[in-house]
Short mmCIF file of C-alpha atoms in Angstrom, two decimals:
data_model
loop_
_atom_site.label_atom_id
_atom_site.label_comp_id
_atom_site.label_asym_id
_atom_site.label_seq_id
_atom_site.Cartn_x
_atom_site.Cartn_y
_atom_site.Cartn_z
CA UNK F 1 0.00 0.00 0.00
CA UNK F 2 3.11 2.38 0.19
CA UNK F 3 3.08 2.22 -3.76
CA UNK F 4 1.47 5.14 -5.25
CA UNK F 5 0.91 2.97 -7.99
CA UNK F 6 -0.78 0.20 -6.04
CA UNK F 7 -2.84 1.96 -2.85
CA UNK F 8 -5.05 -1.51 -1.78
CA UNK F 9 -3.64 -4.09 0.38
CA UNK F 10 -3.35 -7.38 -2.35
CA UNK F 11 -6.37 -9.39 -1.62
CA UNK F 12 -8.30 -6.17 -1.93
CA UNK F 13 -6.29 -5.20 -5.50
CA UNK F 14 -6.64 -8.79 -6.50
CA UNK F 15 -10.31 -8.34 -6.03
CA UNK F 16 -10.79 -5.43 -7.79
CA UNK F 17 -8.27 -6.59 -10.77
CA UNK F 18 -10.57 -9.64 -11.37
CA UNK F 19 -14.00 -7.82 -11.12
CA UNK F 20 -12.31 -5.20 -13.62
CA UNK F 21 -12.04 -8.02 -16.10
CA UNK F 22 -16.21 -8.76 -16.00
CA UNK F 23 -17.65 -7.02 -19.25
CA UNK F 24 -19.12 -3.53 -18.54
CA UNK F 25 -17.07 -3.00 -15.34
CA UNK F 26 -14.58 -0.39 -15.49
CA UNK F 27 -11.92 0.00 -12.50
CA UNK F 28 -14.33 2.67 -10.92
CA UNK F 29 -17.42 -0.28 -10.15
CA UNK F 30 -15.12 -3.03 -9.92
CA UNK F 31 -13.26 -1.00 -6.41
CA UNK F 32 -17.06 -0.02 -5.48
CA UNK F 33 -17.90 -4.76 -5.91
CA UNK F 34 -15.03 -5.32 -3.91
CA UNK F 35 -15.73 -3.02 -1.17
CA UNK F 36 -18.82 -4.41 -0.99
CA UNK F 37 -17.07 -8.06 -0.03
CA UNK F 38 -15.61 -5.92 2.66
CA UNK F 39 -18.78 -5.02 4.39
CA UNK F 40 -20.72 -8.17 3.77
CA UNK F 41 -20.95 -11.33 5.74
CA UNK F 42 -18.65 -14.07 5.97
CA UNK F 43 -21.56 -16.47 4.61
CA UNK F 44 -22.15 -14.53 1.87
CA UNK F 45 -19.27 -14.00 0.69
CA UNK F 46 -18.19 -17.31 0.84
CA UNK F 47 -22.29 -18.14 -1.09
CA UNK F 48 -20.79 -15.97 -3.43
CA UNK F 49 -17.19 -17.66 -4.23
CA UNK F 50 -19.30 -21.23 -4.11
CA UNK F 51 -21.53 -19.73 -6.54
CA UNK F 52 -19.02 -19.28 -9.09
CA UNK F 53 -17.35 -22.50 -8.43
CA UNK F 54 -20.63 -24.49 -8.44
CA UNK F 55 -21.36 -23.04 -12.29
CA UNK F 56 -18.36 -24.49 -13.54
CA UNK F 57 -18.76 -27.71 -11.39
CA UNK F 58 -22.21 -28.30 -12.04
CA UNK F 59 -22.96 -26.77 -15.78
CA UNK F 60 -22.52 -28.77 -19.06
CA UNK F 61 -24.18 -29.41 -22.31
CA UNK F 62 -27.15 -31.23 -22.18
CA UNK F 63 -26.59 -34.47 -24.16
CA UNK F 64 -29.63 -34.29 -26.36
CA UNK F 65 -30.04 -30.61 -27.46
CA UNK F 66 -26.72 -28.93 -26.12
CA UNK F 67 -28.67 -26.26 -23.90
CA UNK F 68 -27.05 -25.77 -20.14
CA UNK F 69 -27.69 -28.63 -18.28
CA UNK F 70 -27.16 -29.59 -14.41
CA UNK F 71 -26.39 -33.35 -15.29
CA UNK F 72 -26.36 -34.96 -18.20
CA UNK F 73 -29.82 -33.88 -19.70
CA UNK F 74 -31.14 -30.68 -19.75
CA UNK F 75 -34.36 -29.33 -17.52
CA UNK F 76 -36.13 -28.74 -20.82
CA UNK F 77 -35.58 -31.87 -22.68
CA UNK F 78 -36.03 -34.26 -19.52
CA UNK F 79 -39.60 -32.26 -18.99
CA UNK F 80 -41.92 -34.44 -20.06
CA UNK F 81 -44.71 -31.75 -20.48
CA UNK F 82 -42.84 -30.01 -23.53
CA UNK F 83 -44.80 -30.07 -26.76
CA UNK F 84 -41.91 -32.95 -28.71
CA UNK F 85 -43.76 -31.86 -32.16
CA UNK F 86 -41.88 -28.04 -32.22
CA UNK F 87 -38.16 -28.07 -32.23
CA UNK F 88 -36.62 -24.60 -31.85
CA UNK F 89 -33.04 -24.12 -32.93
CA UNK F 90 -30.90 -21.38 -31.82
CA UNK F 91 -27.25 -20.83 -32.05
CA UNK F 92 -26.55 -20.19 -28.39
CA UNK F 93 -27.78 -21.12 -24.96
CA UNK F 94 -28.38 -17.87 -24.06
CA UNK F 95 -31.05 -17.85 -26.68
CA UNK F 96 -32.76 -20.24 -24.92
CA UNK F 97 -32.99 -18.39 -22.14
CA UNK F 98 -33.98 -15.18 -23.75
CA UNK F 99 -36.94 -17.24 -24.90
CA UNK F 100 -38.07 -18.91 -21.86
CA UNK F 101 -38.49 -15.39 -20.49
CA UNK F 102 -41.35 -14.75 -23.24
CA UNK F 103 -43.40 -17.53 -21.87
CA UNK F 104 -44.22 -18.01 -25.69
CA UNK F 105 -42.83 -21.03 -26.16
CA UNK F 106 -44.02 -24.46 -25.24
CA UNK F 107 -41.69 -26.88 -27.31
CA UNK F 108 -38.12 -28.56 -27.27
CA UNK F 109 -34.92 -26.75 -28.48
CA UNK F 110 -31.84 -27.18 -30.21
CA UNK F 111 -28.74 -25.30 -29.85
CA UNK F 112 -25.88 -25.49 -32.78
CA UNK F 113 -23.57 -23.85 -30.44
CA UNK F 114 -22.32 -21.06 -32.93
CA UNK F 115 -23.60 -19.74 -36.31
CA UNK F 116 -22.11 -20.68 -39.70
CA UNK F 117 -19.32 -18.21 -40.38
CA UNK F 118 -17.20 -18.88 -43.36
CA UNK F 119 -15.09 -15.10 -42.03
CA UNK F 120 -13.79 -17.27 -39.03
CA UNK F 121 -13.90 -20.21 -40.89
CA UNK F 122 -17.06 -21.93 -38.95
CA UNK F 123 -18.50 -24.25 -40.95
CA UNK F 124 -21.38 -26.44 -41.13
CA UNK F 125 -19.54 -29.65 -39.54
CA UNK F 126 -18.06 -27.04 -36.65
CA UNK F 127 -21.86 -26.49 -35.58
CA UNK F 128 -23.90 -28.99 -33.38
CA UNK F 129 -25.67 -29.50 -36.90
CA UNK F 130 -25.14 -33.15 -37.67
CA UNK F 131 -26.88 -34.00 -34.06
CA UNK F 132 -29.86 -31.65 -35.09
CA UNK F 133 -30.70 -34.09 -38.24
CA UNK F 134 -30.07 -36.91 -36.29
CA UNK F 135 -32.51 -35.56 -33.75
CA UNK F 136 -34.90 -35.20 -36.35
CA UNK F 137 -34.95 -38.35 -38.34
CA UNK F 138 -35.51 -40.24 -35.24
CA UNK F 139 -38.00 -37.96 -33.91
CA UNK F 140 -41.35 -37.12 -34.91
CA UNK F 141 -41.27 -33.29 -35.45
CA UNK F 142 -44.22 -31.23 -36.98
CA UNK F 143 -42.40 -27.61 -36.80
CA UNK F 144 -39.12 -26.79 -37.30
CA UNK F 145 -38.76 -23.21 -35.53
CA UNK F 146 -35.18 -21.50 -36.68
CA UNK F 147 -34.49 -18.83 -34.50
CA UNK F 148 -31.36 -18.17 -35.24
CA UNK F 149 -30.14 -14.39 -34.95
CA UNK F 150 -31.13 -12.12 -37.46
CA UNK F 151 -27.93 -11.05 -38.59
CA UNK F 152 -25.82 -12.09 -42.01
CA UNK F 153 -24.62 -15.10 -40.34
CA UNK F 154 -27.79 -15.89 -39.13
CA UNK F 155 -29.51 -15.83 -41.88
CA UNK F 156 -27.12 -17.62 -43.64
CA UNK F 157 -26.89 -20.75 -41.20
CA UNK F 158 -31.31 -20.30 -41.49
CA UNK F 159 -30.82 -20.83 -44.98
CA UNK F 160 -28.42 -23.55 -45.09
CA UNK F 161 -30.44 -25.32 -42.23
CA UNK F 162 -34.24 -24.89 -43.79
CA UNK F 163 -32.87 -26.01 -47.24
CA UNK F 164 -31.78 -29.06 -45.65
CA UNK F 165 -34.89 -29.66 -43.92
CA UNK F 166 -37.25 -29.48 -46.85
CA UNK F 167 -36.68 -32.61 -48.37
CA UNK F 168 -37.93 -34.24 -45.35
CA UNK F 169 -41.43 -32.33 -45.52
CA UNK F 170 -41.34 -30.95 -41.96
CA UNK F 171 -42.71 -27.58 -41.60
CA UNK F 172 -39.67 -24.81 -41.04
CA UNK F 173 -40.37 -21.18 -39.98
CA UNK F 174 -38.33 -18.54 -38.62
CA UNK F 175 -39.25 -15.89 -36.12
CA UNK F 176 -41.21 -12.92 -37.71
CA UNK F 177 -39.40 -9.93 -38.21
CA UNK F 178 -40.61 -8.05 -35.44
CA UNK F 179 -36.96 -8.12 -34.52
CA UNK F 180 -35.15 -5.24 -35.93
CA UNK F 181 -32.66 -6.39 -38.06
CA UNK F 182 -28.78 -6.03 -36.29
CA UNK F 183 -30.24 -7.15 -33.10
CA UNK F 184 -29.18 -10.02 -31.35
CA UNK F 185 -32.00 -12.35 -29.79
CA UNK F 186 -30.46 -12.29 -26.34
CA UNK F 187 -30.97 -8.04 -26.69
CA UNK F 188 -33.92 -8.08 -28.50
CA UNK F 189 -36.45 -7.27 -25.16
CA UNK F 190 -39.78 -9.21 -24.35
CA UNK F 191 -41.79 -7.54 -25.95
CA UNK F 192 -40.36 -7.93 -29.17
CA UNK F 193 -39.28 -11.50 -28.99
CA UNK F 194 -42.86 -12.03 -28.23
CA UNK F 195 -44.31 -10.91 -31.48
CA UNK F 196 -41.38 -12.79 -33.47
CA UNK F 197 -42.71 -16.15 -31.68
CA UNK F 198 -46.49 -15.38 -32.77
CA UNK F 199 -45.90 -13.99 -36.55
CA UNK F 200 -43.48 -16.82 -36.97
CA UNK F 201 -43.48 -17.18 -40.66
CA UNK F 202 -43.13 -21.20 -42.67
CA UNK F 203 -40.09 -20.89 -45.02
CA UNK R 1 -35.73 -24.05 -16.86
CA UNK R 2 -39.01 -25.40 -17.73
CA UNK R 3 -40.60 -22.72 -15.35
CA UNK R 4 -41.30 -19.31 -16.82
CA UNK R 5 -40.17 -17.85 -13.43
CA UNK R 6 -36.67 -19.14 -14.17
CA UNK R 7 -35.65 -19.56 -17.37
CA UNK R 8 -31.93 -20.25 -15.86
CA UNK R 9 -30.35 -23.59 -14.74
CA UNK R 10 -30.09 -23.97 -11.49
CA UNK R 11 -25.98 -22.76 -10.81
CA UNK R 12 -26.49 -20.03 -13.24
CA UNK R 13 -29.91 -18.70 -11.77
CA UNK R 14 -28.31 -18.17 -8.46
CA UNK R 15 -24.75 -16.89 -9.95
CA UNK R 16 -27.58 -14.21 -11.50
CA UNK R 17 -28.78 -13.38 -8.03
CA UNK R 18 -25.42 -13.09 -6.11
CA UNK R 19 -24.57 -10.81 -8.67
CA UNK R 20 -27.74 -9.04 -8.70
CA UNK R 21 -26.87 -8.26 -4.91
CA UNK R 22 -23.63 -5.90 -5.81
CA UNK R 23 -24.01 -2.40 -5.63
CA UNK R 24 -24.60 -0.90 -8.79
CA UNK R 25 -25.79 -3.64 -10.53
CA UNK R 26 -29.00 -4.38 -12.01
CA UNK R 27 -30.29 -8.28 -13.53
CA UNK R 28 -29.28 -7.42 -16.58
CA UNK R 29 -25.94 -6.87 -15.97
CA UNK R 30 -25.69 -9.25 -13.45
CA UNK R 31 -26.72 -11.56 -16.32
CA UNK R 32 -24.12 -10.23 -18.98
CA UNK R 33 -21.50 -11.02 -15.42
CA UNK R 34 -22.85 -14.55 -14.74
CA UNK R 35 -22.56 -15.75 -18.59
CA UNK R 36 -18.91 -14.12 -18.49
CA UNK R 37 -18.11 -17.65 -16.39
CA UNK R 38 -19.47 -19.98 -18.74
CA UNK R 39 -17.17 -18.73 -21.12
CA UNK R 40 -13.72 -17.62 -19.33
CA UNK R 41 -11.51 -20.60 -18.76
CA UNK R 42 -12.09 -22.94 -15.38
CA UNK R 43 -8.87 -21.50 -13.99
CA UNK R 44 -9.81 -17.70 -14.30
CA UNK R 45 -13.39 -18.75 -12.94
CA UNK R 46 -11.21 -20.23 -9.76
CA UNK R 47 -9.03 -16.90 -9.69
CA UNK R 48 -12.44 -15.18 -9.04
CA UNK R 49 -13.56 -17.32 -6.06
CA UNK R 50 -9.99 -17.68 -4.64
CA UNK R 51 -9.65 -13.67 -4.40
CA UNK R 52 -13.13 -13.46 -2.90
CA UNK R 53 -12.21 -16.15 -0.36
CA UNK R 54 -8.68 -14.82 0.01
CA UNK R 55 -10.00 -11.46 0.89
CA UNK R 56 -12.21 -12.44 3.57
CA UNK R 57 -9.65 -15.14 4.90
CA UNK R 58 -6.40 -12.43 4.79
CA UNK R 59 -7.68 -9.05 5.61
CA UNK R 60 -7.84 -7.81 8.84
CA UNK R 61 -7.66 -4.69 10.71
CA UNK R 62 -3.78 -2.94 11.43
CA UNK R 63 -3.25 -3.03 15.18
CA UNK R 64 -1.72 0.05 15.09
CA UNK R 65 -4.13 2.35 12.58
CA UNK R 66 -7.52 0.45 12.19
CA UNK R 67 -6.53 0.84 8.24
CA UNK R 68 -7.00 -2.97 6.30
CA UNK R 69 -4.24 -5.32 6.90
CA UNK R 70 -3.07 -8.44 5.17
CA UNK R 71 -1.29 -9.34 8.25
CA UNK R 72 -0.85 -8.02 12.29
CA UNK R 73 0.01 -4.45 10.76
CA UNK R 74 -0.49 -2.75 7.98
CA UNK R 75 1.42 -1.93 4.78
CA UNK R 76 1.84 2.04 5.69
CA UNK R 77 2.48 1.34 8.87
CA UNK R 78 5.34 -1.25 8.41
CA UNK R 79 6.97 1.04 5.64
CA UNK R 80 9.61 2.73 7.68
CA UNK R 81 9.74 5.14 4.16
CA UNK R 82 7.00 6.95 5.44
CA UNK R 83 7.22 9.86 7.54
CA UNK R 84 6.09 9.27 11.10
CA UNK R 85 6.28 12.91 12.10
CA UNK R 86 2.74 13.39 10.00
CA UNK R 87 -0.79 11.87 10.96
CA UNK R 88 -4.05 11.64 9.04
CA UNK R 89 -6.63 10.74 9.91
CA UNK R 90 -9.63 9.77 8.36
CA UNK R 91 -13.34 7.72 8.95
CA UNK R 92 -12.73 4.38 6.93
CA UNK R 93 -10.41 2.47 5.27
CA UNK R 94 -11.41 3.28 1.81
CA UNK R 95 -10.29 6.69 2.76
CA UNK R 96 -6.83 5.80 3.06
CA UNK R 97 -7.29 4.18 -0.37
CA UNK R 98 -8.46 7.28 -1.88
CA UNK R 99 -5.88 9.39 -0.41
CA UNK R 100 -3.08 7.49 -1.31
CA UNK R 101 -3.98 7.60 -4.55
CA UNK R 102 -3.17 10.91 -4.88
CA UNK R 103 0.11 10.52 -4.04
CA UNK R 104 0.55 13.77 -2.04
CA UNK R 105 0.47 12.29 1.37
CA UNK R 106 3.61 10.18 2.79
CA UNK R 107 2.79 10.27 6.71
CA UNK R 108 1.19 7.71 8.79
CA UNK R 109 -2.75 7.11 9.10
CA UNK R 110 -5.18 6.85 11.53
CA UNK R 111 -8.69 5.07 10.78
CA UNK R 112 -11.14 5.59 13.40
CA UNK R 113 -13.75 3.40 11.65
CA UNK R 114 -16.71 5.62 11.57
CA UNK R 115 -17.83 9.30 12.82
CA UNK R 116 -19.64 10.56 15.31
CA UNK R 117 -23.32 10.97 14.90
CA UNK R 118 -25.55 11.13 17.67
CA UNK R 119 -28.66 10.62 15.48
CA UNK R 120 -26.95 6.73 14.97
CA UNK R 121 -26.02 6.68 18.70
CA UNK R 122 -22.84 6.91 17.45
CA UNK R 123 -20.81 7.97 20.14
CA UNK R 124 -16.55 9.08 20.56
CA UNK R 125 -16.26 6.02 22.50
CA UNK R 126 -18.16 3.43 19.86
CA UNK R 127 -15.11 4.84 17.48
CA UNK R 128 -10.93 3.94 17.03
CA UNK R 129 -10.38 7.59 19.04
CA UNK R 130 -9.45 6.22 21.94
CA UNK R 131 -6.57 4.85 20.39
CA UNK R 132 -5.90 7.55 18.26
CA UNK R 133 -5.07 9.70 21.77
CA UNK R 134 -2.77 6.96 22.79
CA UNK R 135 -0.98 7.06 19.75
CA UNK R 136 -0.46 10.69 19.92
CA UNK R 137 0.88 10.06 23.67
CA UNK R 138 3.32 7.81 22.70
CA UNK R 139 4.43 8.96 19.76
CA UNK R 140 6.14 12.47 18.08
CA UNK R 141 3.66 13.71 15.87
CA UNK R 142 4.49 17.30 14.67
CA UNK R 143 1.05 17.67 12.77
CA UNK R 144 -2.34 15.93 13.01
CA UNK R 145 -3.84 15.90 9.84
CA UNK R 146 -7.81 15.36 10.16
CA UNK R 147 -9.51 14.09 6.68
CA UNK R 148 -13.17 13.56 7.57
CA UNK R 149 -15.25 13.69 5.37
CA UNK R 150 -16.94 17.27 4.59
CA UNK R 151 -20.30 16.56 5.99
CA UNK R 152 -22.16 17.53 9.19
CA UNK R 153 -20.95 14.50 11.16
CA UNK R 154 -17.51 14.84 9.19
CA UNK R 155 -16.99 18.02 10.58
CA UNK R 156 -18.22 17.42 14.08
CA UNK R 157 -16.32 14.40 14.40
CA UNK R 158 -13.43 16.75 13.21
CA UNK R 159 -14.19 19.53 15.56
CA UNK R 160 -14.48 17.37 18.81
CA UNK R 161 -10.88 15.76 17.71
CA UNK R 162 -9.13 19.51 16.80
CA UNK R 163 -10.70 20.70 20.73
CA UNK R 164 -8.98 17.48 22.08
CA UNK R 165 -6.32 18.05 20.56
CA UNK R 166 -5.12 21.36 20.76
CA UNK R 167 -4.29 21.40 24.79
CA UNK R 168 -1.77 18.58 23.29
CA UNK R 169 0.44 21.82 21.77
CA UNK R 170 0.23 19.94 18.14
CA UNK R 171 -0.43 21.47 14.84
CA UNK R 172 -3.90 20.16 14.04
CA UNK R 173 -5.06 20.66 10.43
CA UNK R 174 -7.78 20.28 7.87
CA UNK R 175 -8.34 19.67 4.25
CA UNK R 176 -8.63 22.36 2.44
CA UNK R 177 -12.45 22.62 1.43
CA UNK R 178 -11.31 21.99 -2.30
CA UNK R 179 -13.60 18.63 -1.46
CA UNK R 180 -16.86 20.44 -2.33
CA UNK R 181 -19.58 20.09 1.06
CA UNK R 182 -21.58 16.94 0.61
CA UNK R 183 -19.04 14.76 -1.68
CA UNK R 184 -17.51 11.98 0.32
CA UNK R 185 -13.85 11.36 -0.05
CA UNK R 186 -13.73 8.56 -1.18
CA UNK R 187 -15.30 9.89 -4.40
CA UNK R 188 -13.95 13.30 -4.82
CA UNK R 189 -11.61 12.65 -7.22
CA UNK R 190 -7.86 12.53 -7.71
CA UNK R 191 -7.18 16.69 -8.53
CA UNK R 192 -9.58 17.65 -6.22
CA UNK R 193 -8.49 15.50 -3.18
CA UNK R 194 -4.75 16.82 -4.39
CA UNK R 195 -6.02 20.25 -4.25
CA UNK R 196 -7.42 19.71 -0.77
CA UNK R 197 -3.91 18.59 0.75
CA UNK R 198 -2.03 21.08 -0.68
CA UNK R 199 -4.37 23.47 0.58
CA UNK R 200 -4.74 22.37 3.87
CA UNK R 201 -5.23 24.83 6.90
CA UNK R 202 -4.32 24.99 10.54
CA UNK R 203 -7.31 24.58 13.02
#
């Protein structure tokens, strides 16, 4: 602490140093966070540090659809009240949440883990994409629900996706519009993610 | 995740909330935070709880100044580079943090862990000033530098330390009011807190 350049005893610079690194926290809110450890309880604190360590203990892909799961298979995919005719497939697993938040959505999901990208070189065989038509030749889908983001990419890996899916005369849509284009899914708001779900249009 | 209430797996649903809990930060963001640890490596998520853990097992308070310690005493106080015939002091550790940012201050501290405020029942004796008149017993202080913060409390605390003081025959000073009235020091900013020391003015 008799460093100009360093004025917090370690543990308390280490703190704010990691908390720094979070996205959206600049050195100014991360010092405010780790103040806040200061003042707090013991148990919470320590709820807090087993919080973070639980995530990475307990979290991995679900087995079936690639979502977050607590064990092997997801909470949506081992629900057994889940419409199995709609399949929803996003790119991410925080698309998945996004849409559980809208309430619009009854059905089972599929996440590719990435969008098709040939910039950084993502292709088709990079992408959880070979599981997804293995998924549905052994399942009994009705709708095919591609909700990937509406951006170049996205489009691009909905295209590739639905014109692989015709041939097997399942129903695909995408979400309608009503998100504005540039927008990713996990921004888009409730509201609007909504309306996509309902004007959902067969492609 | 198959409840519209919580569209999060269980571990990242209550990463979400601890977050949630920090000053500053809404779900959103606390959202944005949690997902940052499903995609940092393992190692930097265990940096994370480590320094939380650390900082609750390692800091405690200097023996000597109230300041935060890692060990018996702190790093000021141990640093036989700084000059001992100077004394600050100031409400709360963060304080100390503040001020040696600025870099114009190279005397010892004294943290008397509060203020006085009789509307909280806060009383002289509920505070470090006890010690703080030992201190200046024992030791050969040439100037008593008194950084409270410019509020009513700040200054009453300050006023009932100057009156104690003075029979002592030691120069007691303040801040200079560079601090404008109502900002706490800890956020005043790095030219202005400069200002203030430079400016500083017997009592």
């Amino acid at each position: 602490m008799a460093d100009i350049d360093s004025p917090y005893p370690d543990s308390l610079g280490k703190l704010v140093e990691v908390f720094a690194r979070l996205p959206g926290v600049g050195k100014r809110s991360a010092e405010r966070m780790a103040f806040y450890f200061l003042k707090c309880g013991k148990e919470e604190a320590m709820d807090f540090a087993f919080a973070i360590r639980d995530l990475r203990k307990n979290l991995r892909s679900c087995t079936i659809c690639f979502n977050l799961a607590e064990g092997e298979i997801c909470a949506i995919c081992s629900n057994p009240a889940r419409d199995d005719s709609q399949l929803c497939v996003v790119e991410m697993p925080r698309d998945v949440i996004a849409i559980e938040k809208t309430g619009s959505y009854r059905g089972l999901y599929h996440v590719i883990l990435g969008r098709i990208s040939p910039i950084e070189g993502i292709e088709p065989d990079d992408l959880k994409i070979k599981e997804l038509f293995i998924r549905i030749e052994n399942g009994d889908f009705e709708e095919i629900i591609i909700a990937t983001n509406p951006t170049a990419e996205g489009d691009a890996t909905a295209s590739y996706l639905a014109d692989k899916i015709h041939p097997l005369n399942i129903k695909v849509s995408r979400l309608a519009r009503g998100i504005s284009a540039g927008t990713e899914i996990e921004f888009a708001g409730l509201a609007n993610l909504q309306s996509a779900f309902l004007g959902r249009s067969k492609i």
